[in-house]
mmCIF file of C-alpha atoms and ligand atoms in Angstrom:
data_model
loop_
_atom_site.group_PDB
_atom_site.id
_atom_site.type_symbol
_atom_site.label_atom_id
_atom_site.label_comp_id
_atom_site.label_asym_id
_atom_site.label_seq_id
_atom_site.Cartn_x
_atom_site.Cartn_y
_atom_site.Cartn_z
ATOM 1 C CA ASN A 1 -0.013 -0.068 -0.032
ATOM 2 C CA ALA A 2 0.906 3.645 -0.284
ATOM 3 C CA ASP A 3 2.223 3.989 3.350
ATOM 4 C CA SER A 4 4.571 1.138 3.074
ATOM 5 C CA ALA A 5 5.766 2.246 -0.389
ATOM 6 C CA MET A 6 6.459 5.690 1.137
ATOM 7 C CA TYR A 7 8.273 3.904 3.858
ATOM 8 C CA ARG A 8 10.449 1.833 1.376
ATOM 9 C CA ALA A 9 11.189 4.980 -0.595
ATOM 10 C CA LYS A 10 12.536 6.706 2.548
ATOM 11 C CA GLU A 11 14.517 3.713 3.532
ATOM 12 C CA LYS A 12 16.020 3.619 0.072
ATOM 13 C CA GLY A 13 16.723 7.273 0.107
ATOM 14 C CA ARG A 14 18.468 7.050 3.449
ATOM 15 C CA ASN A 15 20.311 4.109 2.097
ATOM 16 C CA GLY A 16 21.407 5.856 -1.060
ATOM 17 C CA CYS A 17 22.507 8.718 1.004
ATOM 18 C CA TYR A 18 24.384 6.444 3.409
ATOM 19 C CA PHE A 19 26.147 4.895 0.445
ATOM 20 C CA PHE A 20 27.035 8.277 -0.979
ATOM 21 C CA THR A 21 28.527 9.593 2.204
ATOM 22 C CA GLN A 22 30.460 6.194 2.745
ATOM 23 C CA ALA A 23 32.071 6.601 -0.821
ATOM 24 C CA MET A 24 33.188 10.127 0.009
ATOM 25 C CA ASP A 25 34.539 8.774 3.290
ATOM 26 C CA ILE A 26 36.458 6.206 1.421
ATOM 27 C CA GLU A 27 37.994 8.595 -0.952
ATOM 28 C CA ALA A 28 38.790 11.119 1.880
ATOM 29 C CA GLN A 29 40.416 8.398 3.761
ATOM 30 C CA ARG A 30 42.486 7.150 0.993
ATOM 31 C CA ARG A 31 43.666 10.680 0.402
ATOM 32 C CA ARG A 32 44.615 11.037 4.042
ATOM 33 C CA THR A 33 46.509 7.788 4.030
ATOM 34 C CA LEU A 34 48.270 8.572 0.768
ATOM 35 C CA GLU A 35 49.197 11.973 1.962
ATOM 36 C CA GLN A 36 50.868 10.462 5.072
ATOM 37 C CA ALA A 37 52.674 7.955 2.904
ATOM 38 C CA LEU A 38 53.718 10.418 0.560
ATOM 39 C CA HIS A 39 55.371 12.461 3.198
ATOM 40 C CA GLN A 40 57.787 9.588 3.704
ATOM 41 C CA ALA A 41 58.112 8.482 0.016
ATOM 42 C CA LEU A 42 61.362 10.471 -0.600
ATOM 43 C CA ASP A 43 62.969 9.429 2.607
ATOM 44 C CA ASN A 44 62.056 5.721 2.054
ATOM 45 C CA LYS A 45 63.335 5.876 -1.542
ATOM 46 C CA GLU A 46 59.852 4.859 -2.924
ATOM 47 C CA LEU A 47 60.009 7.333 -6.091
ATOM 48 C CA SER A 48 61.638 6.485 -9.359
ATOM 49 C CA LEU A 49 62.051 7.907 -12.776
ATOM 50 C CA SER A 50 60.991 6.461 -15.905
ATOM 51 C CA PHE A 51 62.133 7.672 -19.194
ATOM 52 C CA GLN A 52 60.001 7.493 -22.466
ATOM 53 C CA PRO A 53 61.809 8.244 -25.807
ATOM 54 C CA ILE A 54 60.566 10.987 -28.043
ATOM 55 C CA ILE A 55 61.366 10.232 -31.779
ATOM 56 C CA ASP A 56 62.272 12.541 -34.568
ATOM 57 C CA LEU A 57 59.782 11.640 -37.401
ATOM 58 C CA LYS A 58 62.147 12.637 -40.098
ATOM 59 C CA THR A 59 65.076 10.405 -39.112
ATOM 60 C CA GLY A 60 63.373 7.984 -36.886
ATOM 61 C CA GLU A 61 66.163 8.600 -34.278
ATOM 62 C CA ILE A 62 65.766 9.245 -30.516
ATOM 63 C CA ALA A 63 65.595 13.019 -30.242
ATOM 64 C CA SER A 64 65.102 13.073 -26.418
ATOM 65 C CA CYS A 65 63.097 11.630 -23.692
ATOM 66 C CA GLU A 66 60.545 12.569 -20.998
ATOM 67 C CA ALA A 67 61.295 11.990 -17.282
ATOM 68 C CA LEU A 68 58.122 10.723 -15.606
ATOM 69 C CA VAL A 69 57.836 10.150 -11.865
ATOM 70 C CA ARG A 70 56.877 6.785 -10.350
ATOM 71 C CA TRP A 71 55.729 5.962 -6.897
ATOM 72 C CA CYS A 72 55.700 2.536 -5.610
ATOM 73 C CA ASN A 73 54.637 2.178 -2.002
ATOM 74 C CA PRO A 74 55.008 -1.288 -0.096
ATOM 75 C CA ILE A 75 51.313 -1.031 1.237
ATOM 76 C CA HIS A 76 49.406 0.795 -1.470
ATOM 77 C CA GLY A 77 51.193 -0.574 -4.618
ATOM 78 C CA THR A 78 52.004 1.654 -7.500
ATOM 79 C CA ILE A 79 50.181 4.919 -7.504
ATOM 80 C CA SER A 80 49.668 6.931 -10.662
ATOM 81 C CA PRO A 81 51.184 10.377 -10.824
ATOM 82 C CA GLU A 82 47.824 11.513 -12.028
ATOM 83 C CA GLU A 83 46.678 10.762 -8.502
ATOM 84 C CA PHE A 84 49.669 11.789 -6.359
ATOM 85 C CA ILE A 85 50.966 14.853 -8.140
ATOM 86 C CA PRO A 86 47.778 16.745 -7.388
ATOM 87 C CA LEU A 87 47.972 15.445 -3.870
ATOM 88 C CA ALA A 88 51.677 16.715 -3.637
ATOM 89 C CA GLU A 89 50.564 20.124 -4.989
ATOM 90 C CA ASP A 90 47.750 20.418 -2.243
ATOM 91 C CA VAL A 91 50.019 19.666 0.658
ATOM 92 C CA GLY A 92 53.175 21.401 -0.597
ATOM 93 C CA LEU A 93 55.035 18.240 -1.180
ATOM 94 C CA ILE A 94 55.534 18.957 -4.902
ATOM 95 C CA VAL A 95 58.478 21.308 -4.000
ATOM 96 C CA PRO A 96 60.790 18.464 -2.580
ATOM 97 C CA ILE A 97 59.543 15.965 -5.024
ATOM 98 C CA GLY A 98 59.987 18.501 -7.951
ATOM 99 C CA GLU A 99 63.501 19.116 -6.810
ATOM 100 C CA TRP A 100 64.276 15.347 -6.598
ATOM 101 C CA VAL A 101 62.949 14.781 -10.143
ATOM 102 C CA LEU A 102 64.981 17.515 -11.745
ATOM 103 C CA LYS A 103 68.037 16.533 -9.944
ATOM 104 C CA LYS A 104 67.740 12.840 -10.938
ATOM 105 C CA ALA A 105 66.746 13.775 -14.605
ATOM 106 C CA CYS A 106 69.817 16.121 -15.123
ATOM 107 C CA LEU A 107 72.199 13.290 -13.566
ATOM 108 C CA ALA A 108 70.455 10.512 -15.761
ATOM 109 C CA ALA A 109 70.729 12.574 -19.027
ATOM 110 C CA MET A 110 74.357 13.595 -18.090
ATOM 111 C CA CYS A 111 75.155 9.819 -17.538
ATOM 112 C CA TRP A 112 73.944 8.877 -21.130
ATOM 113 C CA SER A 113 75.923 11.566 -22.688
ATOM 114 C CA GLU A 114 79.057 9.528 -21.849
ATOM 115 C CA ILE A 115 77.881 6.957 -24.277
ATOM 116 C CA ASP A 116 79.509 8.026 -27.485
ATOM 117 C CA LYS A 117 77.104 9.702 -30.072
ATOM 118 C CA LEU A 118 74.469 10.106 -27.527
ATOM 119 C CA ILE A 119 75.724 13.508 -26.759
ATOM 120 C CA HIS A 120 72.617 15.039 -28.262
ATOM 121 C CA THR A 121 69.956 13.126 -26.313
ATOM 122 C CA SER A 122 68.100 15.650 -24.183
ATOM 123 C CA ILE A 123 65.569 15.434 -21.482
ATOM 124 C CA SER A 124 62.079 16.822 -20.851
ATOM 125 C CA VAL A 125 61.174 17.345 -17.138
ATOM 126 C CA ASN A 126 57.610 18.096 -16.114
ATOM 127 C CA LEU A 127 57.042 21.186 -13.899
ATOM 128 C CA SER A 128 54.154 22.002 -11.719
ATOM 129 C CA SER A 129 52.590 25.639 -11.639
ATOM 130 C CA TYR A 130 53.168 25.406 -7.968
ATOM 131 C CA GLN A 131 56.770 25.234 -8.478
ATOM 132 C CA PHE A 132 56.705 28.576 -10.085
ATOM 133 C CA LYS A 133 54.770 30.047 -7.057
ATOM 134 C CA LYS A 134 56.399 28.322 -4.062
ATOM 135 C CA GLN A 135 59.976 28.509 -4.984
ATOM 136 C CA ASN A 136 62.779 30.186 -7.169
ATOM 137 C CA ILE A 137 62.596 27.957 -9.971
ATOM 138 C CA VAL A 138 65.222 29.795 -11.996
ATOM 139 C CA ASP A 139 67.681 29.309 -9.264
ATOM 140 C CA LEU A 140 66.776 25.536 -8.784
ATOM 141 C CA VAL A 141 67.247 24.785 -12.630
ATOM 142 C CA ASN A 142 70.395 26.761 -12.657
ATOM 143 C CA LYS A 143 71.695 24.960 -9.660
ATOM 144 C CA ASN A 144 70.894 21.467 -11.190
ATOM 145 C CA LEU A 145 72.555 22.441 -14.489
ATOM 146 C CA VAL A 146 75.589 23.596 -12.678
ATOM 147 C CA GLU A 147 75.882 20.568 -10.378
ATOM 148 C CA SER A 148 75.092 17.926 -12.956
ATOM 149 C CA GLY A 149 77.200 19.623 -15.624
ATOM 150 C CA LEU A 150 74.281 18.804 -18.114
ATOM 151 C CA PRO A 151 74.519 21.667 -21.028
ATOM 152 C CA SER A 152 71.396 23.845 -20.751
ATOM 153 C CA LYS A 153 70.426 23.268 -24.360
ATOM 154 C CA ARG A 154 69.762 19.629 -23.510
ATOM 155 C CA LEU A 155 67.119 20.415 -20.984
ATOM 156 C CA THR A 156 63.554 21.014 -21.731
ATOM 157 C CA LEU A 157 60.908 22.015 -19.199
ATOM 158 C CA GLU A 158 57.264 21.050 -19.702
ATOM 159 C CA ILE A 159 54.864 23.506 -18.364
ATOM 160 C CA THR A 160 51.009 23.513 -18.680
ATOM 161 C CA GLU A 161 48.717 26.037 -20.218
ATOM 162 C CA GLY A 162 47.374 26.838 -16.711
ATOM 163 C CA LEU A 163 50.544 28.622 -15.765
ATOM 164 C CA LEU A 164 50.248 30.985 -18.691
ATOM 165 C CA VAL A 165 46.726 32.114 -18.709
ATOM 166 C CA ASN A 166 46.705 34.368 -15.824
ATOM 167 C CA ASP A 167 48.841 36.799 -18.054
ATOM 168 C CA ASP A 168 51.187 37.006 -14.889
ATOM 169 C CA GLU A 169 54.215 39.401 -15.465
ATOM 170 C CA ASN A 170 55.993 37.326 -12.758
ATOM 171 C CA THR A 171 55.685 34.107 -14.772
ATOM 172 C CA LEU A 172 56.762 35.803 -17.813
ATOM 173 C CA SER A 173 59.899 36.982 -16.247
ATOM 174 C CA GLN A 174 60.581 33.495 -14.764
ATOM 175 C CA LEU A 175 60.090 31.993 -18.219
ATOM 176 C CA GLN A 176 62.419 34.633 -19.874
ATOM 177 C CA GLN A 177 65.147 33.904 -17.255
ATOM 178 C CA LEU A 178 64.763 30.219 -17.814
ATOM 179 C CA ARG A 179 65.159 30.791 -21.556
ATOM 180 C CA GLY A 180 68.219 33.115 -20.549
ATOM 181 C CA LEU A 181 69.838 30.011 -19.151
ATOM 182 C CA GLY A 182 69.547 28.227 -22.465
ATOM 183 C CA VAL A 183 66.947 25.598 -21.593
ATOM 184 C CA SER A 184 63.814 25.074 -23.747
ATOM 185 C CA LEU A 185 60.176 25.313 -22.787
ATOM 186 C CA SER A 186 57.436 23.198 -23.850
ATOM 187 C CA ILE A 187 53.641 23.315 -23.416
ATOM 188 C CA ASP A 188 52.365 19.888 -22.262
ATOM 189 C CA ASP A 189 48.858 18.620 -22.877
ATOM 190 C CA PHE A 190 48.371 21.470 -25.343
ATOM 191 C CA GLY A 191 44.736 21.870 -26.320
ATOM 192 C CA THR A 192 43.136 20.632 -23.362
ATOM 193 C CA GLY A 193 43.355 23.609 -20.916
ATOM 194 C CA TYR A 194 42.113 26.881 -22.156
ATOM 195 C CA SER A 195 40.694 28.262 -25.485
ATOM 196 C CA SER A 196 42.662 31.545 -25.591
ATOM 197 C CA LEU A 197 45.682 31.243 -27.772
ATOM 198 C CA SER A 198 47.132 34.796 -26.995
ATOM 199 C CA TYR A 199 49.453 33.467 -24.534
ATOM 200 C CA LEU A 200 51.493 31.710 -27.506
ATOM 201 C CA LYS A 201 52.773 35.145 -28.684
ATOM 202 C CA LYS A 202 53.524 36.556 -25.240
ATOM 203 C CA PHE A 203 55.550 33.730 -23.812
ATOM 204 C CA PRO A 204 58.925 32.458 -24.901
ATOM 205 C CA ILE A 205 57.880 28.972 -25.876
ATOM 206 C CA ASN A 206 59.712 26.420 -28.125
ATOM 207 C CA TYR A 207 57.638 23.368 -28.288
ATOM 208 C CA LEU A 208 53.958 22.292 -28.196
ATOM 209 C CA LYS A 209 52.833 18.670 -26.924
ATOM 210 C CA ILE A 210 49.634 17.738 -28.581
ATOM 211 C CA ASP A 211 47.732 15.866 -26.102
ATOM 212 C CA ARG A 212 46.925 12.325 -26.417
ATOM 213 C CA ALA A 213 43.198 13.070 -26.420
ATOM 214 C CA PHE A 214 43.565 14.513 -29.950
ATOM 215 C CA VAL A 215 45.834 11.731 -31.203
ATOM 216 C CA THR A 216 44.033 8.534 -30.087
ATOM 217 C CA ASP A 217 41.173 8.626 -32.717
ATOM 218 C CA LEU A 218 43.167 10.459 -35.496
ATOM 219 C CA ALA A 219 42.608 7.469 -37.958
ATOM 220 C CA GLU A 220 38.640 7.375 -37.519
ATOM 221 C CA ASN A 221 37.827 10.968 -36.578
ATOM 222 C CA LYS A 222 37.859 13.743 -39.021
ATOM 223 C CA GLU A 223 37.500 16.424 -36.191
ATOM 224 C CA ASP A 224 40.591 15.309 -34.604
ATOM 225 C CA ARG A 225 42.340 15.277 -37.878
ATOM 226 C CA ALA A 226 41.267 18.784 -38.592
ATOM 227 C CA LEU A 227 42.256 20.068 -35.220
ATOM 228 C CA VAL A 228 45.708 18.334 -35.152
ATOM 229 C CA GLU A 229 46.402 19.746 -38.811
ATOM 230 C CA GLY A 230 45.400 23.013 -37.535
ATOM 231 C CA ILE A 231 47.593 22.883 -34.533
ATOM 232 C CA LEU A 232 50.473 22.028 -36.734
ATOM 233 C CA SER A 233 50.079 24.734 -39.269
ATOM 234 C CA MET A 234 49.742 27.172 -36.559
ATOM 235 C CA ALA A 235 52.733 25.936 -34.825
ATOM 236 C CA ASN A 236 54.703 26.066 -38.158
ATOM 237 C CA SER A 237 53.614 29.646 -38.582
ATOM 238 C CA LEU A 238 54.827 30.576 -35.097
ATOM 239 C CA GLN A 239 58.101 28.505 -35.379
ATOM 240 C CA LEU A 240 57.011 26.032 -32.638
ATOM 241 C CA HIS A 241 58.272 22.570 -32.872
ATOM 242 C CA VAL A 242 55.408 19.930 -32.236
ATOM 243 C CA VAL A 243 55.455 16.693 -30.356
ATOM 244 C CA ALA A 244 52.443 14.391 -30.697
ATOM 245 C CA GLU A 245 51.729 12.323 -27.539
ATOM 246 C CA GLY A 246 50.280 8.980 -27.116
ATOM 247 C CA VAL A 247 51.164 7.558 -30.548
ATOM 248 C CA GLU A 248 50.034 4.050 -30.667
ATOM 249 C CA THR A 249 49.448 3.144 -34.263
ATOM 250 C CA LYS A 250 51.212 3.403 -37.688
ATOM 251 C CA GLU A 251 47.993 5.099 -39.039
ATOM 252 C CA GLN A 252 48.503 7.862 -36.685
ATOM 253 C CA VAL A 253 52.225 8.190 -37.693
ATOM 254 C CA ALA A 254 51.414 8.227 -41.242
ATOM 255 C CA PHE A 255 49.041 11.218 -40.748
ATOM 256 C CA LEU A 256 51.299 13.189 -38.703
ATOM 257 C CA LYS A 257 54.297 12.685 -41.047
ATOM 258 C CA SER A 258 52.178 13.875 -43.923
ATOM 259 C CA LYS A 259 51.212 16.939 -41.947
ATOM 260 C CA ASN A 260 54.934 17.639 -41.104
ATOM 261 C CA CYS A 261 54.740 16.881 -37.356
ATOM 262 C CA ALA A 262 58.449 17.064 -36.103
ATOM 263 C CA TYR A 263 58.344 14.578 -33.083
ATOM 264 C CA VAL A 264 56.044 11.634 -31.486
ATOM 265 C CA GLN A 265 55.952 10.052 -28.365
ATOM 266 C CA GLY A 266 54.078 6.930 -27.508
ATOM 267 C CA TYR A 267 53.695 3.211 -26.925
ATOM 268 C CA LEU A 268 54.207 2.557 -30.714
ATOM 269 C CA TYR A 269 57.876 3.383 -30.112
ATOM 270 C CA SER A 270 58.265 2.643 -26.493
ATOM 271 C CA LYS A 271 56.520 2.652 -23.125
ATOM 272 C CA PRO A 272 58.304 4.703 -20.377
ATOM 273 C CA LEU A 273 61.420 2.662 -19.340
ATOM 274 C CA SER A 274 63.464 2.272 -16.326
ATOM 275 C CA GLU A 275 66.875 4.125 -16.419
ATOM 276 C CA ILE A 276 68.715 0.873 -17.269
ATOM 277 C CA ALA A 277 66.307 -0.221 -19.899
ATOM 278 C CA PHE A 278 66.480 3.308 -21.442
ATOM 279 C CA LYS A 279 70.055 3.125 -21.639
ATOM 280 C CA GLN A 280 70.047 -0.263 -23.358
ATOM 281 C CA PHE A 281 67.346 1.239 -25.689
ATOM 282 C CA LEU A 282 69.734 3.964 -26.584
ATOM 283 C CA GLU A 283 72.574 1.650 -27.198
ATOM 284 C CA SER A 284 70.485 -0.681 -29.440
ATOM 285 C CA LYS A 285 69.965 2.191 -31.554
ATOM 286 C CA LYS A 286 73.590 3.253 -32.006
HETATM 287 P P1 C2E B 1 52.298 13.822 -19.437
HETATM 288 O O1 C2E B 1 53.446 14.908 -19.007
HETATM 289 O O2 C2E B 1 51.281 14.377 -20.432
HETATM 290 O O3 C2E B 1 52.919 12.422 -19.659
HETATM 291 C C1 C2E B 1 52.458 11.687 -20.595
HETATM 292 C C2 C2E B 1 51.717 10.474 -19.953
HETATM 293 O O4 C2E B 1 51.126 9.723 -21.129
HETATM 294 C C3 C2E B 1 52.459 9.536 -19.267
HETATM 295 O O5 C2E B 1 51.644 9.037 -18.196
HETATM 296 C C4 C2E B 1 52.848 8.476 -20.224
HETATM 297 O O6 C2E B 1 53.242 7.211 -19.515
HETATM 298 C C5 C2E B 1 51.541 8.392 -20.853
HETATM 299 N N1 C2E B 1 51.762 7.789 -22.321
HETATM 300 C C6 C2E B 1 52.904 7.958 -23.165
HETATM 301 N N2 C2E B 1 52.695 7.340 -24.342
HETATM 302 C C7 C2E B 1 51.353 6.748 -24.336
HETATM 303 C C8 C2E B 1 50.662 6.066 -25.245
HETATM 304 O O7 C2E B 1 50.910 5.759 -26.469
HETATM 305 N N3 C2E B 1 49.369 5.713 -24.874
HETATM 306 C C9 C2E B 1 48.957 6.052 -23.542
HETATM 307 N N4 C2E B 1 47.543 5.517 -23.247
HETATM 308 N N5 C2E B 1 49.607 6.785 -22.777
HETATM 309 C C10 C2E B 1 50.741 7.118 -23.029
HETATM 310 P P2 C2E B 1 51.994 9.021 -16.598
HETATM 311 O O8 C2E B 1 53.371 8.593 -16.557
HETATM 312 O O9 C2E B 1 51.037 8.197 -16.156
HETATM 313 O O10 C2E B 1 52.057 10.572 -16.246
HETATM 314 C C11 C2E B 1 50.801 11.327 -16.128
HETATM 315 C C12 C2E B 1 51.048 12.666 -15.913
HETATM 316 O O11 C2E B 1 51.658 12.816 -14.599
HETATM 317 C C13 C2E B 1 51.956 13.377 -16.786
HETATM 318 O O12 C2E B 1 51.358 13.722 -17.919
HETATM 319 C C14 C2E B 1 52.210 14.401 -16.018
HETATM 320 O O13 C2E B 1 51.258 15.595 -16.115
HETATM 321 C C15 C2E B 1 52.283 14.059 -14.617
HETATM 322 N N6 C2E B 1 53.786 13.820 -14.055
HETATM 323 C C16 C2E B 1 54.512 12.662 -14.368
HETATM 324 N N7 C2E B 1 55.739 12.875 -13.924
HETATM 325 C C17 C2E B 1 55.819 14.197 -13.279
HETATM 326 C C18 C2E B 1 56.679 14.912 -12.505
HETATM 327 O O14 C2E B 1 57.904 14.653 -12.359
HETATM 328 N N8 C2E B 1 56.267 16.240 -12.263
HETATM 329 C C19 C2E B 1 55.110 16.693 -12.474
HETATM 330 N N9 C2E B 1 54.850 17.945 -12.148
HETATM 331 N N10 C2E B 1 54.227 15.982 -13.091
HETATM 332 C C20 C2E B 1 54.499 14.772 -13.409
HETATM 333 MG MG1 MG B 2 54.799 15.832 -19.698
HETATM 334 MG MG1 MG B 3 51.465 15.530 -21.839
HETATM 335 MG MG1 MG B 4 49.309 14.608 -19.512
#
């Protein structure tokens, strides 16, 4: 009858609400535990770097590689950087983690340069916007170049559109000083952040990395082809080099080649590799 139907609905509603708050609790709980674990991660040597080759499409050679941080915790297992980097940003741990990544990456690239002929292999390091706000990033980069001995032209810093939209004079000055050191600047995940492109003429950028989201369906999707073609022709006019991310198929490569994309990165060539495996990959290409 109507009364008991009403009663069941209320119960259900209450249960629904209960499950909802329970899900939020679990999520908040995971965040708190991960946050605590992340505080120890550096000291406990749970972080490592992987390196993914970036290929020159014209020559087929390795042009550079991207350093990607990894976190493997004995209790929580492997945690994706997509989960723990935002957490590290929220609690300020991005500063020590970012310092560690930069140091390790410069030393690794320097070590490879001792392999004859690999002298030109450069390295890309991801920087969080928080690192520009919370520390002197110019001093940090300079210090790591000096201490590792890595020539500045072999270091590229990947930044995101989010850093550039605020039209901040301080950001502009930091980026100009970084360029002054001789390092290159690359816009990561290009096309996913903001619709305004005016920052491209204001900031001293060298590379655009087309986000995987535009590359994945290139073969099937003509809108994606139009977007990628548009980005490539704009980049060409602005004298920016383009790296296409997340390249997994030969069809994607054929299209990117036909539109004069300079560089590609993706599982078709290699997944991110451990330092030892990357060194072997380099040697196998000699
Ligand atoms: P990102 O900088 O755009 O890095 C590219 C991501 O795409 C990497 O994921 C890489 O493993 C993945 N990828 C590369 N090729 C392919 C492919 O062919 N197919 C597919 N499906 N994926 C591919 P990862 O390593 O999980 O990193 C995710 C994000 O975490 C990075 O995106 C970057 O935003 C952030 N990140 C990683 N390391 C660092 C770091 O040291 N510092 C900072 N601030 N952020 C980092
Ligand atoms: Mg990146
Ligand atoms: Mg990217
Ligand atoms: Mg990304």
